[in-house]
Structure formats: structure tokens, C-alpha cells
């Protein structure tokens, strides 16, 4: 909704750690991810985390871009992106 309303031009969601595994197991979360993707939100998952939980292929089937996210996150922080964590 935030992107649809034009409040933010670009929204990226990064899935880290055990959330990667949870996302693969929870159909309700998967529905939320699909809705976010339909709104134009980019969804990424940290490859190191996903590999640690052996869920990279499952995340990719959910159309999530699985890649090493340390450098991209560092760039977001250096470019003064607004970061919300939970």
C-alpha cells in the first residue's frame, strides 16, 4: 500500500536468518509476500542465511531474489535509505 499510495518510490524487503525458513513454511506469510510483489515491492533473501537453513530453492520458487545481501544493505545505509527492522 505504501508504494501504491506513492509515499515511497522504492521499497525493498530483505528476509534474513530464520525468517527465511519460516517464510517457506507459512502459507499466510507467502500470501503477504505475493501481494507485496504485486504492488511492485522488491523482495530479497540473504543467500548466506537461506543456504544455512537449506531453503534457497523454495524462496526462489516464491519469486524471491536470493543473493548475498551484506553489500547491498551496506549500500542502502550509505545512501541514507530509510531502514526499518523487525
Coordinates of C-alpha atoms in Angstrom, one line a residue:
X1 CA 0.0 0.0 0.0
X2 CA 2.9 2.4 0.8
X3 CA 4.2 2.1 -2.8
X4 CA 0.8 2.2 -4.3
X5 CA -0.1 5.4 -2.5
X6 CA 3.2 6.9 -3.7
X7 CA 4.6 7.5 -0.3
X8 CA 7.8 5.8 -1.2
X9 CA 9.3 5.5 -4.6
X10 CA 11.2 2.3 -3.9
X11 CA 10.6 -0.4 -1.3
X12 CA 12.9 -3.4 -0.7
X13 CA 12.2 -6.1 1.8
X14 CA 15.1 -8.2 2.8
X15 CA 14.5 -11.6 4.5
X16 CA 17.2 -12.6 7.0
X17 CA 18.1 -15.5 9.2
X18 CA 15.4 -17.9 10.5
X19 CA 12.7 -15.8 8.8
X20 CA 13.8 -17.4 5.6
X21 CA 12.8 -20.8 6.9
X22 CA 9.6 -19.5 8.4
X23 CA 8.6 -17.9 5.1
X24 CA 9.0 -21.3 3.3
X25 CA 6.7 -23.0 5.9
X26 CA 4.0 -20.4 6.4
X27 CA 1.3 -20.1 3.6
X28 CA -0.1 -16.9 5.2
X29 CA 3.3 -15.1 5.0
X30 CA 3.7 -16.3 1.4
X31 CA 0.4 -14.7 0.5
X32 CA 1.6 -11.4 2.0
X33 CA 4.8 -11.7 0.0
X34 CA 2.9 -12.3 -3.2
X35 CA 0.7 -9.2 -2.5
X36 CA 3.8 -7.1 -1.9
X37 CA 5.3 -8.3 -5.1
X38 CA 2.1 -7.4 -7.0
X39 CA 2.4 -3.9 -5.6
X40 CA 5.9 -3.6 -7.0
X41 CA 7.9 -4.2 -3.8
X42 CA 11.2 -5.9 -4.4
X43 CA 11.7 -8.9 -2.1
X44 CA 15.2 -10.3 -1.4
X45 CA 16.5 -13.0 0.8
X46 CA 20.1 -13.3 2.1
X47 CA 21.7 -16.2 0.4
X48 CA 24.0 -17.0 3.3
X49 CA 21.0 -17.3 5.6
X50 CA 18.9 -19.2 3.2
X51 CA 21.6 -21.6 2.4
X52 CA 22.2 -22.1 6.2
X53 CA 18.6 -23.1 6.5
X54 CA 18.6 -25.0 3.2
X55 CA 15.7 -23.0 1.8
X56 CA 17.2 -21.1 -1.2
X57 CA 15.3 -23.2 -3.8
X58 CA 12.0 -22.8 -2.0
X59 CA 12.5 -19.0 -1.7
X60 CA 13.3 -18.8 -5.4
X61 CA 10.1 -20.7 -6.2
X62 CA 8.3 -17.8 -4.4
X63 CA 9.9 -15.4 -6.9
X64 CA 12.2 -14.0 -4.2
X65 CA 15.6 -12.8 -5.4
X66 CA 18.1 -14.9 -3.3
X67 CA 21.5 -13.3 -3.2
X68 CA 24.2 -12.2 -0.8
X69 CA 22.8 -9.1 0.9
X70 CA 25.7 -7.7 3.0
X71 CA 27.0 -5.4 0.3
X72 CA 23.6 -4.2 -0.9
X73 CA 22.5 -3.5 2.6
X74 CA 25.7 -1.5 3.2
X75 CA 25.0 0.5 0.1
X76 CA 21.4 1.2 1.3
X77 CA 22.8 2.5 4.6
X78 CA 25.5 4.6 2.9
X79 CA 22.9 6.1 0.5
X80 CA 20.7 7.1 3.5
X81 CA 17.9 4.7 2.7
X82 CA 15.3 4.5 5.5
X83 CA 15.7 1.1 7.2
X84 CA 13.0 -0.5 9.2
X85 CA 13.8 -3.7 11.0
X86 CA 11.6 -6.2 12.9

